[in-house]
Each structure stands twice: as structure tokens, then as C-alpha cells.
Coordinates of C-alpha atoms and ligand atoms in Angstrom, one line a residue:
Chain V
M1 CA -0.2 -0.1 0.0
P2 CA 1.8 2.9 -0.9
K3 CA 1.9 5.9 1.8
L4 CA -0.7 7.8 3.0
F5 CA -0.5 11.7 1.5
L6 CA -2.5 13.1 4.5
G7 CA -4.8 10.8 6.4
I8 CA -5.5 9.0 9.9
E9 CA -5.5 5.6 10.1
E10 CA -7.3 3.4 12.9
A11 CA -7.0 6.6 15.0
S12 CA -8.6 7.0 18.3
V13 CA -9.3 10.1 20.5
S14 CA -10.7 10.0 24.1
F15 CA -10.5 13.7 26.5
G16 CA -11.0 13.2 30.6
Q17 CA -11.0 10.2 33.2
G18 CA -13.4 7.7 34.3
E19 CA -17.0 8.9 35.0
A20 CA -15.5 12.2 32.4
R21 CA -14.6 10.6 29.8
V22 CA -15.4 12.1 26.4
R23 CA -14.7 9.8 23.0
A24 CA -13.9 12.4 20.5
L25 CA -13.2 10.0 17.5
R26 CA -13.3 6.9 17.6
D27 CA -11.5 4.6 15.5
V28 CA -11.8 6.4 12.3
S29 CA -9.6 5.7 9.2
L30 CA -9.3 8.9 6.5
T31 CA -7.6 10.3 3.6
F32 CA -7.0 13.3 2.1
E33 CA -5.7 13.1 -1.5
K34 CA -3.4 15.8 -2.6
G35 CA -4.8 18.5 -5.1
T36 CA -8.0 18.1 -3.2
L37 CA -10.5 20.6 -1.3
S38 CA -12.4 18.2 1.7
L39 CA -15.4 19.5 3.9
L40 CA -16.1 18.1 7.1
M41 CA -19.4 18.8 8.6
G42 CA -21.3 17.2 11.8
P43 CA -23.2 18.9 14.3
S44 CA -21.3 20.2 17.7
G45 CA -19.2 17.8 19.7
S46 CA -18.9 15.2 17.0
G47 CA -15.0 15.8 16.5
K48 CA -14.9 17.7 13.6
T49 CA -11.7 20.0 15.3
T50 CA -10.2 17.2 17.2
L51 CA -9.8 15.2 13.9
L52 CA -8.5 19.1 12.6
S53 CA -5.9 19.1 15.2
M54 CA -4.8 15.8 14.5
L55 CA -4.2 16.5 10.5
G56 CA -2.1 19.9 11.9
C57 CA 0.2 17.9 14.4
L58 CA -1.4 19.9 16.8
L59 CA -3.0 16.7 18.9
S60 CA -1.8 13.4 18.3
P61 CA -4.2 9.9 19.0
D62 CA -4.3 8.0 21.9
K63 CA -4.1 5.4 19.2
G64 CA -3.7 4.7 15.5
T65 CA -1.5 7.1 13.1
V66 CA -1.1 10.2 11.6
F67 CA 0.5 10.8 8.7
V68 CA 1.7 14.4 6.8
D69 CA 3.5 14.0 3.5
G70 CA 4.1 10.4 3.7
E71 CA 5.6 10.2 7.3
A72 CA 3.9 9.1 10.8
V73 CA 3.7 12.2 12.3
N74 CA 2.2 10.8 16.0
E75 CA 5.1 9.1 17.7
L76 CA 7.7 12.6 16.9
S77 CA 8.1 14.6 19.4
E78 CA 6.6 18.2 20.2
A79 CA 9.8 19.7 18.4
G80 CA 9.6 17.9 15.5
R81 CA 6.0 18.2 15.5
T82 CA 6.6 21.9 15.0
V83 CA 8.7 21.5 12.2
I84 CA 6.1 19.2 10.4
R85 CA 4.1 22.2 10.7
Q86 CA 6.1 24.6 9.9
K87 CA 7.4 23.5 7.0
K88 CA 4.1 21.6 5.8
I89 CA 0.7 22.5 7.1
S90 CA -0.9 26.2 8.0
F91 CA -4.4 27.3 9.6
V92 CA -6.9 29.1 9.1
F93 CA -9.1 30.1 12.2
Q94 CA -12.8 31.1 12.8
A95 CA -11.5 34.1 15.0
F96 CA -8.5 34.4 12.5
R97 CA -6.4 35.1 15.4
L98 CA -4.2 37.9 13.3
F99 CA -0.9 39.7 15.7
H100 CA -2.8 42.6 17.3
S101 CA -0.2 44.8 17.3
L102 CA 0.6 44.4 13.4
S103 CA -0.4 45.5 10.2
A104 CA -1.8 43.3 8.0
L105 CA 2.0 44.2 6.2
D106 CA 3.5 43.1 9.0
N107 CA 1.6 40.0 9.9
V108 CA 1.9 38.1 6.4
A109 CA 6.0 38.7 7.2
L110 CA 5.5 37.2 10.1
G111 CA 4.1 34.2 8.5
F112 CA 7.0 34.1 6.6
E113 CA 10.2 34.8 9.2
I114 CA 8.4 31.7 11.4
R115 CA 8.5 29.6 7.7
D116 CA 12.0 31.1 7.1
A117 CA 13.7 33.4 9.4
A118 CA 16.8 33.9 6.8
A119 CA 14.5 34.8 4.1
S120 CA 15.0 38.0 2.3
G121 CA 12.3 39.9 1.1
R122 CA 10.1 39.2 3.6
E123 CA 7.9 42.8 2.7
E124 CA 7.9 42.1 -0.8
M125 CA 6.2 39.0 -1.3
A126 CA 3.8 39.9 1.5
R127 CA 3.1 42.8 -0.8
D128 CA 2.5 40.5 -3.2
L129 CA 0.5 37.7 -1.9
L130 CA -2.1 40.8 0.1
L131 CA -2.4 42.4 -3.5
Q132 CA -3.6 39.3 -4.9
F133 CA -6.7 39.3 -2.4
G134 CA -7.7 42.7 -3.2
L135 CA -6.2 44.1 0.1
A136 CA -3.7 46.7 -2.0
D137 CA -5.1 49.8 0.1
K138 CA -5.0 48.1 3.7
L139 CA -1.4 47.1 3.9
N140 CA -0.7 49.4 6.9
L141 CA -4.1 48.8 8.2
E142 CA -3.8 47.4 12.0
P143 CA -6.4 43.8 12.6
N144 CA -9.0 46.1 14.3
E145 CA -9.2 48.5 11.7
L146 CA -10.2 45.7 8.6
S147 CA -13.5 44.4 8.3
P148 CA -14.0 40.5 9.2
G149 CA -13.5 39.7 5.5
E150 CA -10.5 41.5 5.0
K151 CA -9.2 40.3 8.2
Q152 CA -10.1 36.4 6.8
R153 CA -8.1 37.3 3.4
V154 CA -5.6 38.7 5.7
A155 CA -5.0 35.8 7.7
I156 CA -5.1 33.3 4.6
A157 CA -1.6 35.5 3.3
R158 CA -0.7 34.7 6.2
A159 CA -1.5 30.8 6.1
L160 CA -0.2 30.7 2.7
A161 CA 3.3 32.7 3.5
G162 CA 6.2 30.3 3.1
N163 CA 4.1 28.4 0.8
P164 CA 3.0 25.5 2.6
P165 CA 1.1 21.7 0.5
I166 CA -1.6 21.3 3.7
L167 CA -4.4 23.8 4.6
L168 CA -6.6 23.6 6.9
A169 CA -9.5 25.8 7.8
D170 CA -11.6 25.3 10.1
E171 CA -15.2 27.5 10.3
P172 CA -13.3 30.1 7.9
T173 CA -16.3 31.8 7.4
A174 CA -19.0 31.5 10.3
S175 CA -17.8 34.7 11.6
L176 CA -18.6 35.9 8.2
D177 CA -21.3 38.1 5.8
A178 CA -22.8 35.6 3.1
E179 CA -20.7 38.2 0.9
A180 CA -17.0 37.5 2.4
G181 CA -17.7 33.8 3.0
K182 CA -18.3 33.1 -0.7
N183 CA -15.5 35.2 -1.4
I184 CA -13.0 33.1 0.8
C185 CA -14.7 30.1 -0.3
K186 CA -13.5 30.9 -3.7
I187 CA -10.0 32.0 -2.1
L188 CA -9.3 28.5 -1.1
R189 CA -10.7 26.6 -3.7
R190 CA -8.2 28.3 -6.1
Q191 CA -5.7 27.3 -3.7
V192 CA -6.7 23.4 -5.2
D193 CA -7.0 24.3 -8.1
D194 CA -3.6 26.7 -9.1
Q195 CA -1.7 25.7 -6.3
G196 CA -2.7 22.1 -5.9
R197 CA -2.7 22.5 -2.3
T198 CA -4.5 19.9 0.2
V199 CA -7.0 21.8 2.0
V200 CA -9.8 20.8 4.6
V201 CA -12.7 22.8 5.6
V202 CA -14.5 22.3 8.8
S203 CA -17.7 23.9 8.3
H204 CA -21.6 23.9 9.1
D205 CA -21.8 26.2 6.1
P206 CA -23.8 24.5 2.9
R207 CA -22.5 26.7 0.6
W208 CA -19.2 24.7 1.5
E209 CA -20.7 21.6 -0.3
K210 CA -20.5 22.7 -4.4
F211 CA -16.3 24.2 -3.6
A212 CA -15.7 20.5 -1.9
D213 CA -14.7 17.6 -3.9
R214 CA -16.0 15.6 -0.9
T215 CA -17.6 15.9 2.0
I216 CA -17.6 14.0 5.3
T217 CA -19.6 14.2 7.8
L218 CA -19.0 12.9 11.6
C219 CA -21.6 12.3 14.5
D220 CA -20.1 10.9 17.9
G221 CA -16.7 10.5 16.8
R222 CA -16.9 8.7 13.7
V223 CA -17.5 8.8 10.2
E224 CA -21.5 8.2 9.3
E225 CA -20.8 9.2 5.7
Q226 CA -18.7 10.2 2.7
V227 CA -19.9 12.4 -0.5
G228 CA -18.2 12.2 -3.9
V229 CA -14.5 11.8 -5.0
L230 CA -11.4 9.8 -3.0
Chain N
M1 CA 11.1 40.9 16.2
K2 CA 8.5 43.2 14.7
L3 CA 6.6 41.7 17.2
A4 CA 8.3 42.8 20.1
L5 CA 8.7 45.9 19.5
Q6 CA 5.0 46.6 18.5
N7 CA 3.7 44.9 21.1
I8 CA 5.4 47.6 23.1
L9 CA 4.3 50.6 21.3
H10 CA 0.7 48.7 21.6
D11 CA 0.9 48.4 25.2
R12 CA 2.6 52.1 25.8
G13 CA 0.3 52.6 29.0
R14 CA 1.8 49.1 30.7
F15 CA 5.3 48.9 29.7
S16 CA 6.1 52.7 30.9
V17 CA 5.9 51.4 33.8
T18 CA 8.3 48.6 32.8
V19 CA 10.8 50.9 32.1
L20 CA 10.4 53.1 34.7
G21 CA 11.2 50.5 37.0
V22 CA 14.2 49.6 35.4
S23 CA 15.6 53.6 35.8
F24 CA 14.6 53.5 39.3
A25 CA 16.8 50.1 38.9
V26 CA 19.5 52.1 37.6
F27 CA 19.1 55.1 39.0
L28 CA 19.6 53.5 42.6
M29 CA 22.8 51.2 41.7
V30 CA 24.2 53.8 40.0
F31 CA 23.7 56.8 42.8
Q32 CA 24.6 53.8 45.8
G33 CA 27.0 52.4 43.7
S34 CA 28.5 56.1 43.8
L35 CA 27.7 56.7 47.0
L36 CA 29.6 53.3 48.2
S37 CA 32.7 54.1 45.5
G38 CA 33.2 57.5 47.2
F39 CA 33.1 56.4 50.3
L40 CA 35.5 53.6 50.5
Q41 CA 37.5 56.4 48.5
A42 CA 36.8 59.3 51.6
A43 CA 37.5 56.3 53.7
S44 CA 41.2 56.0 53.0
R45 CA 41.8 59.3 51.5
L46 CA 44.7 60.5 53.4
I47 CA 46.5 57.2 53.4
D48 CA 46.8 56.6 50.4
A49 CA 47.3 60.4 49.3
S50 CA 50.9 59.1 52.0
D51 CA 54.1 58.0 49.4
S52 CA 54.9 55.6 52.2
D53 CA 55.5 52.3 52.4
I54 CA 54.6 51.0 55.6
W55 CA 52.2 52.4 58.1
I56 CA 53.4 52.0 61.9
T57 CA 50.1 52.4 64.3
A58 CA 49.1 52.0 68.1
R59 CA 47.9 47.9 68.4
G60 CA 44.3 47.9 67.0
V61 CA 43.7 51.2 65.0
Q62 CA 40.5 51.3 62.9
A63 CA 40.9 53.9 60.6
F64 CA 43.1 56.5 60.2
E65 CA 40.2 59.3 62.1
F66 CA 41.0 56.9 65.3
G67 CA 44.7 57.1 65.9
T68 CA 46.3 57.3 69.3
A69 CA 49.6 58.0 70.5
L70 CA 52.5 56.0 70.0
E71 CA 55.6 56.6 72.5
S72 CA 58.7 58.9 70.8
R73 CA 60.7 55.4 70.9
V74 CA 58.3 53.7 68.9
R75 CA 59.7 56.1 66.1
E76 CA 63.6 55.5 67.2
M77 CA 63.8 52.4 66.9
A78 CA 61.3 51.7 63.4
A79 CA 65.0 54.0 62.2
G80 CA 66.7 51.9 63.0
V81 CA 65.4 49.0 61.7
P82 CA 67.9 48.0 57.8
G83 CA 66.5 49.5 54.7
V84 CA 63.7 52.2 56.2
T85 CA 65.2 55.1 54.6
D86 CA 63.1 57.6 56.3
T87 CA 60.3 58.2 58.9
S88 CA 57.9 60.8 58.7
R89 CA 55.1 61.7 61.6
V90 CA 51.6 62.0 60.9
C91 CA 48.6 62.6 63.5
M92 CA 45.3 63.7 63.9
A93 CA 43.5 65.2 66.9
F94 CA 40.4 67.2 67.1
A95 CA 40.2 70.6 68.1
V96 CA 38.0 73.6 68.6
Y97 CA 37.9 76.1 65.3
R98 CA 37.2 80.3 66.2
T99 CA 36.6 81.9 62.9
P100 CA 37.5 85.4 62.3
V101 CA 34.2 86.3 63.5
G102 CA 34.3 84.6 66.5
K103 CA 32.1 81.1 65.8
Q104 CA 33.3 78.6 67.2
Q105 CA 33.0 74.8 65.9
V106 CA 35.0 71.4 66.0
V107 CA 37.2 70.7 63.1
A108 CA 39.6 67.1 62.8
L109 CA 42.9 68.5 62.8
V110 CA 45.5 66.3 60.5
G111 CA 49.5 67.3 60.6
A112 CA 52.1 65.7 58.3
D113 CA 55.7 65.9 57.9
P114 CA 56.8 67.4 54.7
G115 CA 58.4 63.2 53.8
V116 CA 54.8 61.9 53.9
G117 CA 54.5 62.9 50.6
R118 CA 53.8 65.0 47.7
R119 CA 50.2 64.7 47.5
F120 CA 49.5 64.7 51.0
P121 CA 47.9 68.1 52.2
V122 CA 50.6 70.1 54.1
P123 CA 52.1 73.4 53.6
D124 CA 55.5 73.3 52.2
R125 CA 54.8 70.2 50.7
L126 CA 52.0 70.4 48.2
E127 CA 53.0 70.9 44.8
S128 CA 50.7 74.1 44.6
A129 CA 51.9 75.4 47.9
G130 CA 53.8 78.3 45.9
E131 CA 54.9 81.0 48.6
M132 CA 53.0 80.0 52.0
S133 CA 54.5 79.4 55.3
P134 CA 55.3 75.6 56.5
D135 CA 53.0 76.5 59.3
A136 CA 50.0 77.7 57.5
V137 CA 47.0 75.8 57.4
L138 CA 44.7 74.5 54.6
Y139 CA 41.3 73.2 54.1
D140 CA 38.8 72.0 52.0
V141 CA 36.8 74.1 49.7
S142 CA 33.8 71.4 50.3
D143 CA 33.9 73.3 53.8
R144 CA 33.9 76.6 53.4
K145 CA 30.9 77.4 55.0
Q146 CA 32.0 76.0 58.0
I147 CA 35.6 77.2 58.3
D148 CA 34.0 80.9 57.2
V149 CA 36.7 82.8 56.3
N150 CA 35.8 85.6 53.5
E151 CA 39.9 86.1 52.0
L152 CA 42.8 84.8 52.9
P153 CA 45.0 84.4 54.6
A154 CA 42.4 85.0 57.6
E155 CA 43.8 84.9 61.4
V156 CA 41.8 82.5 63.7
E157 CA 41.8 80.8 66.5
I158 CA 42.5 76.7 66.9
N159 CA 42.4 75.2 70.8
R160 CA 43.0 79.0 71.4
H161 CA 46.5 79.6 69.8
R162 CA 46.4 82.0 66.9
A163 CA 47.1 80.1 63.3
S164 CA 46.8 82.0 59.8
I165 CA 44.2 79.7 56.9
E166 CA 46.4 80.8 54.0
R167 CA 44.3 77.8 51.5
E168 CA 41.5 76.4 50.2
I169 CA 42.5 72.8 48.6
R170 CA 40.5 70.6 46.8
G171 CA 39.5 66.8 46.6
Y172 CA 40.2 66.1 50.3
G173 CA 36.6 67.0 51.3
A174 CA 35.8 64.3 53.8
F175 CA 32.4 62.3 55.6
L176 CA 33.1 62.9 58.9
G177 CA 30.5 65.5 59.2
V178 CA 33.3 68.3 60.6
P179 CA 35.8 70.0 58.4
F180 CA 39.4 69.2 58.5
L181 CA 42.3 71.4 58.7
F182 CA 45.5 70.3 57.6
T183 CA 49.7 72.2 58.9
S184 CA 52.9 70.6 59.5
Y185 CA 53.1 68.6 62.0
R186 CA 55.4 70.6 64.4
N187 CA 52.5 72.9 63.8
A188 CA 49.9 71.0 64.4
V189 CA 51.0 69.8 67.9
R190 CA 51.5 72.7 69.6
Y191 CA 47.6 73.6 68.2
M192 CA 47.3 70.1 70.2
D193 CA 49.5 71.5 73.0
S194 CA 51.6 67.5 72.9
G195 CA 55.1 67.3 73.5
P196 CA 56.1 67.0 69.6
E197 CA 58.6 63.6 69.7
Q198 CA 54.7 61.8 69.6
G199 CA 53.3 60.8 67.4
M200 CA 50.3 58.8 66.0
Y201 CA 50.9 57.4 63.1
I202 CA 55.0 56.7 62.4
L203 CA 55.0 56.3 58.1
L204 CA 58.3 54.7 57.4
R205 CA 59.9 54.5 53.4
V206 CA 61.7 51.2 52.5
D207 CA 64.9 51.5 50.5
Q208 CA 65.0 49.8 46.8
S209 CA 66.7 46.7 47.8
Y210 CA 64.8 45.6 50.8
S211 CA 61.7 43.4 50.6
I212 CA 58.5 45.7 52.4
S213 CA 57.3 42.6 53.5
Q214 CA 60.5 41.3 55.0
V215 CA 61.1 44.7 56.3
Q216 CA 57.9 44.2 58.3
Q217 CA 58.2 41.4 59.7
N218 CA 61.2 42.5 61.1
L219 CA 59.3 45.9 62.4
K220 CA 56.7 43.8 63.9
Q221 CA 59.2 41.5 65.4
R222 CA 61.1 44.6 67.3
L223 CA 57.8 46.7 68.8
P224 CA 55.6 43.7 69.4
E225 CA 53.1 46.3 70.8
V226 CA 52.3 48.3 68.4
D227 CA 50.6 47.3 64.6
V228 CA 52.8 47.5 62.0
L229 CA 51.3 47.4 58.2
T230 CA 52.2 48.2 54.6
Q231 CA 50.1 51.3 52.8
D232 CA 47.3 48.8 51.7
E233 CA 47.0 47.1 54.6
F234 CA 45.8 50.1 56.7
A235 CA 44.2 51.7 53.5
H236 CA 42.2 48.7 53.1
K237 CA 41.3 48.5 57.5
S238 CA 40.0 51.8 57.0
R239 CA 37.5 50.9 54.4
M240 CA 36.6 47.7 55.8
Y241 CA 36.3 49.5 59.0
W242 CA 34.1 52.7 57.6
T243 CA 31.9 50.4 54.9
I244 CA 31.7 46.9 57.1
K245 CA 31.8 47.6 61.0
T246 CA 30.0 50.6 61.1
G247 CA 27.1 49.2 58.8
A248 CA 27.0 52.0 56.2
G249 CA 28.4 50.1 53.5
G250 CA 25.5 48.0 54.1
A251 CA 23.2 50.1 54.6
I252 CA 23.9 51.5 50.8
L253 CA 24.2 48.7 49.5
T254 CA 21.3 47.5 50.7
A255 CA 19.6 50.5 49.2
A256 CA 21.0 49.6 46.0
V257 CA 19.8 46.0 46.1
L258 CA 16.5 47.5 47.1
G259 CA 16.3 49.0 44.1
F260 CA 17.1 46.0 41.6
L261 CA 14.6 44.2 43.6
I262 CA 11.5 46.3 43.1
G263 CA 12.5 47.0 39.4
L264 CA 12.6 43.3 39.3
V265 CA 9.3 43.2 40.6
V266 CA 8.2 45.7 38.4
V267 CA 9.4 44.8 35.4
S268 CA 8.1 40.7 35.9
Q269 CA 4.8 42.1 37.2
T270 CA 4.0 44.2 34.1
I271 CA 5.9 41.4 31.9
Y272 CA 4.1 38.5 32.9
A273 CA 0.3 40.3 32.3
N274 CA 1.4 41.5 29.3
T275 CA 2.8 38.0 28.4
M276 CA -1.1 36.6 29.7
E277 CA -2.6 39.1 27.8
N278 CA -1.5 37.7 24.8
I279 CA -0.9 34.3 25.2
E280 CA -3.6 33.9 22.5
E281 CA -0.9 35.5 20.1
Y282 CA 1.9 32.9 20.9
A283 CA -0.3 29.8 20.8
T284 CA -1.1 30.7 17.6
L285 CA 2.5 31.4 16.6
K286 CA 3.4 27.7 18.0
A287 CA 0.4 26.9 15.6
L288 CA 1.9 28.3 12.5
G289 CA 5.4 26.7 13.6
A290 CA 7.2 28.8 15.7
S291 CA 10.1 26.9 17.5
Q292 CA 10.4 27.9 21.2
A293 CA 13.4 29.5 20.3
F294 CA 11.7 31.7 17.9
V295 CA 9.1 32.5 20.7
A296 CA 10.5 32.8 23.8
R297 CA 12.6 35.7 22.2
I298 CA 10.5 37.5 21.1
V299 CA 9.0 38.0 25.0
L300 CA 13.3 38.5 26.3
S301 CA 13.0 41.0 23.8
Q302 CA 10.5 42.6 25.3
A303 CA 12.1 42.6 28.3
L304 CA 15.1 44.0 26.4
I305 CA 14.3 46.3 24.5
C306 CA 12.2 48.1 27.8
G307 CA 16.1 47.5 29.9
M308 CA 17.8 49.4 27.4
I309 CA 15.4 52.0 27.4
G310 CA 14.8 52.1 31.0
S311 CA 18.9 52.0 31.6
V312 CA 19.3 55.1 29.0
L313 CA 16.8 57.3 31.2
G314 CA 18.3 55.8 34.0
L315 CA 21.4 57.1 33.5
L316 CA 19.8 60.2 31.9
A317 CA 18.4 61.2 35.6
V318 CA 21.4 59.9 37.7
I319 CA 23.9 62.0 36.4
P320 CA 23.0 65.0 37.2
S321 CA 21.4 64.1 40.2
I322 CA 25.3 62.6 41.2
N323 CA 27.1 65.9 40.5
Y324 CA 24.0 68.0 41.9
A325 CA 24.4 66.0 44.7
K326 CA 28.4 66.9 45.1
S327 CA 27.2 70.2 46.9
L328 CA 25.7 68.4 50.0
I329 CA 27.9 65.3 49.5
P330 CA 31.3 65.9 49.1
W331 CA 33.1 62.6 49.1
I332 CA 30.2 61.2 46.4
H333 CA 32.1 59.7 43.4
A334 CA 31.1 58.0 40.3
P335 CA 33.7 56.3 38.3
W336 CA 33.5 56.8 34.9
W337 CA 32.7 52.6 34.4
L338 CA 30.5 52.6 36.8
P339 CA 26.9 54.4 35.2
G340 CA 27.9 52.2 31.6
A341 CA 28.7 49.2 33.8
M342 CA 25.7 49.1 35.7
V343 CA 23.2 48.1 32.1
V344 CA 24.8 44.9 32.8
P345 CA 23.1 44.4 36.1
S346 CA 19.9 46.0 34.7
L347 CA 19.4 43.7 31.5
A348 CA 20.0 40.8 33.5
M349 CA 17.3 41.8 36.0
C350 CA 15.1 41.9 32.7
S351 CA 16.2 38.7 31.8
L352 CA 15.4 37.5 35.3
A353 CA 12.0 38.8 35.6
S354 CA 10.7 37.1 32.4
I355 CA 12.0 33.9 33.4
V356 CA 8.1 33.2 34.7
S357 CA 6.5 34.7 31.5
V358 CA 9.2 33.0 29.2
R359 CA 8.0 30.2 30.6
S360 CA 4.5 30.9 29.9
A361 CA 4.8 32.1 26.4
L362 CA 6.7 28.5 25.9
T363 CA 4.1 26.1 27.9
V364 CA 1.4 27.6 26.1
E365 CA -0.9 24.9 24.3
P366 CA -0.8 25.5 20.2
G367 CA -3.5 23.4 20.4
R368 CA -5.8 25.4 21.8
V369 CA -6.0 27.5 18.6
F370 CA -8.8 25.8 17.5
R371 CA -10.4 26.4 20.9
A372 CA -11.3 29.9 22.9
Ligands
ADP1 N1 -9.4 19.6 24.6 C1 -10.3 19.0 25.1 N2 -10.9 18.6 26.7 C2 -11.7 18.2 27.1 N3 -12.5 18.0 26.3 C3 -12.6 18.2 24.5 C4 -11.2 19.0 24.7 N4 -11.4 18.7 23.2 C5 -12.6 18.5 22.7 N5 -13.3 18.0 23.9 C6 -14.9 16.8 23.4 O1 -14.4 16.2 22.6 C7 -15.8 16.3 21.7 C8 -15.1 16.7 20.2 O2 -15.4 17.9 20.4 P1 -14.5 18.5 19.3 O3 -13.4 17.9 18.1 O4 -14.6 20.3 19.6 O5 -16.4 18.9 18.1 P2 -16.6 20.0 16.7 O6 -15.1 20.6 16.2 O7 -17.1 18.8 15.9 O8 -17.5 20.6 18.1 C9 -16.7 16.9 22.1 O9 -17.5 16.4 22.8 C10 -15.8 17.6 23.3 O10 -16.4 18.4 24.3
MG2 MG1 -14.6 22.8 16.9

């Protein structure tokens, strides 16, 4: 069997002990093909975020294996998983999580700095990315001066700094109005079509379905349904 | 490290407290350091001003200011020890001084033979003495108010003897609180009404072909009832007496340490508060792949930037303050390297103060980025 690009095998995660124990994921196996956009749906508490955290090397399963770019990462040390995140994975959050004291440009430039501290021309690269997302006149604004849609575009630019092959987004449009949300859907879709990135989006938003290659529905820590190409 | 700088600029209120804490610490450390340095210098100033190799004092004399008379045979016996080329006498006693207008004042009168050394303030030895009678009396500029003479020379009284104040000198201010007057040994014993053969200190010069410690050993054997010290030993003993035995040095140092501790607490509290306020951002940094070193550097940079600004402000405040203090505390003295050197403990303080904050930033779970 060829090594998985991105996926989990027989992974279980639980939180807490004894009576309070919550089984967030139960023996889940999933693969995410390179260059696809997968949508993770399911009711609140079904384990979507837990799954995304595992794929993002932010959480190790109690048992099972996590693959990132063909490498089993669940046995790596914290430092080892940090390096995987630095080189290969980026995140987009519902709450944007921009650095409040930095301008849009500096937020993205910091994304470059984290991925490659020695890289020169970080500001130019950051500017290019922001121009692509229609933020030419917002470069020097700070997060609190931006609209939610603009913040999310800056956050995506920061996530794309350094060109990571994998992008994981948790409810990226939940804080946005319809117009801004659709814009984000298109931007992430373009990352798959134009750049060949692998994108996993967690969302309740049914609008995502037509942008996704596949929709996975979780329920009670298990895969309930998979629709679309694998 | 733009993030560190921008975080500071965005939390100006809190970080100005940090900067103030550092300035305060630097101010106190430099000021107290100057007090201590000046105090140490003043405690052995007259001993250091002599050119002798060996000092003989009465047994148990702790400091220059507290000598007692030696028998005259001590000087004769010392002069007979091989290697001793020159003996001079120095005495010190408190005396009653009467200003030209009749006000009375206690003074410390110091008399010395011409042979004590060219930096020692005696009339016929002082390099700048010019035309001055050997019985002239000198005073330090810092005591001008208490000496209270309008023009020189001035006729005054010392212990009811007529005396002539002839010169104002610089750099011999003391911390006893009473003015020092300097004159020839011969003249001083006259004012003190003691026999001319007595001395409080016998200062010896040793021939270069002899080892000083050998001569010192020899003297100790022949003069078992007195203390025989090299000049450095007596200077050291005097400094230790004034700083350690009186507790003055401890008091000065305590204030400096207190400055350091208060700075430490202020800096650590403010840095910690800012770090906790931004803890979610440190989690984001780590989720995005920032290494532990990267995260630690940001927190530490914030502390060190404040440390640098605070140090500069502290120095800008303390240097004029020390200059001003000279009018009240004439012996205060900041060695040239002291202000610069205090930047080191101040930056060390900032690093120390950020340990807890660095730890918090390092231990925050990157996994929390999807919660909250
Ligand atoms: N760190 C945690 N500690 C305790 N329980 C957790 C933690 N993270 C998730 N859970 C629990 O695991 C289950 C799945 O959570 P999550 O993956 O966040 O679901 P979803 O994202 O689908 O809403 C929930 O019952 C949640 O309460
Ligand atoms: Mg969730």
C-alpha cells in the first residue's frame, strides 16, 4: 500500500478520565488526496476540530497513526511536530487570530519569518500575497481597522506565506457575512486548483458543498457518511 | 522581532511602567554605587595620599580618624631597622576652631611631616603651595561654609592658638561631618598641646633593595606592642572599618539591592501581564510552526528593549543627580565605568524578570488555537 499523503488510520482520541471521559474520535480512518478540497461536517461535538487538530500535528491520537506528506507523525516529539507544521501545514481560524499589534503587511511578513527566518524580501512577498487578495489599500492597517472579510483574507495570506502544501481551516466563514464568506470559499478553492494544495475545511455552512471535492460527515466521533470523489 | 517592538508600542501604558521600573533600579544602583565608591575612597583618602611603604599605628587602630599617640621610642626603633630610609609623623586630633568673627566649631586637625608624600596636603609639601609659610593651615573647599573666612590669609584660632588659614584645597573632603584642617606636624602638635616627640602614625619608606614585607616582619618582631601595616593594608583596614564595621556600606548596598529587587518585581509583573494578555497569540505563533526559541526571543526582546530604554533614562537622570549631590555629599564619586557597567545588572534583571513569562509563553498549548 502506498504511503498516505495526508490521513489517519484507526485513530482514537478521548479527553478526560472515568465518568467524565469523552471519546472524541473512535477508530477513524480517512485519507485526503493531494490537491483536493475536503469538507468536514457534522453536529457540534462530533469530533471535527479534534480531527483537524490531529491532521495539523497539534494533537496526537491515543492510538492509531497520523500521516503527513507520507510520514507517520504521531510518534514525533513536540519539536518534531513543530517542524512539520512549520514546513508543511498552515491554519485558518474562525476567529482569524491575527497579531493585534501588527499591520496586515507585518502579519503576513511574520508568517514568512516563522517559515524561514533567513529569507530576504519578506515584505515584498507579503505585499504580493495581499495584492492577490485585493488588499492593496489595506497593507498598513491593523487588524482592528479591517472588516471581518478583510481579516480573514489577511489570515489566509499569512497562512500561505512560505508556500505550505496543506491548509487546514476550522469554520473559516462562520464569522463572515454571505458575500465575504463566498469570497473565502473561492480563494481556498483556487489554492487547490491553481497551486495544487490540499485543503481541509471544517464548516456547518452548506455553501461549501459545491466548492468541495468531497464531504465527510462525522457523528459521535465516527465517520457517518462520505460523499464525492476520494 | 517587529512583533516585540509593536507589542510594546501597543501596550505603552504598561510598558512605560516597565521602563520606569528599570530606570528606577538603574538610578538607585548607580547612585548607591557612587556613594559606596566615594565612601571607600574617602575612607582611605589620606592614607592613599601618602607616599610611604609602611604605617605604624597604635595597637588596634581601625581607621585613620581614630589614632592614638605612640611612644617616641617607636619612631627611633623603627628608624634603626635595616631598610628603613625615612620616617615621618602624622597626627590627627579634634580641635576647637574659632572663625575670624568668633564663631566656634569642632574641626579635625591633621598634621604631617614634609616627608609623607607630595600628594598629602601639608603646606610645605603641596605641589601648588607656592609662597606659603610652613605653619599655614589649609582647608578643603567642601568645608568652606564652616571654615567661614572671607579672604586669605585669615587669622583664626585653633584651640586658642593663633593660626593662619592660607589656602583652600580640593579633593580632600571627608565624611566625618566636621571640617578637616591640614598643617605641618610641628604646627599641629603645638595646637594640640602635646609633646613634639609623639606621633599617632609613623610612616616609613623602605629602600628599594629591601623587600617591604621582610622589613615589615622585622618591625613586627622588634615592635610587638604596635601594629605594623603596609600602606595598602592600612588603607584596606580603614575602608573595611568604615564600610563594614560601621554598617554604612551595608546600608548603601541595601538600597542598591532594594532598587534591583523593586525593578525586578515591577518588570516581571508588567511583562507577565502583557504576556498573559497576548497568550493566545503565542499559541498562534506556535501553531504556525514557530520554534520555542522564536517564541522565547519575542518575550525576552520585549523585556530587553524596555531594559535598554529604562537604562538610558535612568542614566540620564542619575548623572545630573550625582553632580547635584556633590554639593551636599562632597565625597560622592562615580567612577567613569560605573554608569555603563550598571546596564549589565539592569539587563540581567530584565532577563530574570521575564523567566516566568517566557515559561508561560513556552508552555502554552498550540492545540488551543481551535478552541477559544
Ligand atoms: N481539550 C478538550 N478537553 C476535553 N474535551 C474536549 C477537548 N476537546 C474536545 N473535547 C470534547 O471532544 C468532543 C469533540 O469535540 P470537537 O472535536 O471540538 O467537536 P466539533 O469540532 O465537532 O464541535 C466534544 O465532546 C468536546 O467537548
Ligand atoms: Mg469545532
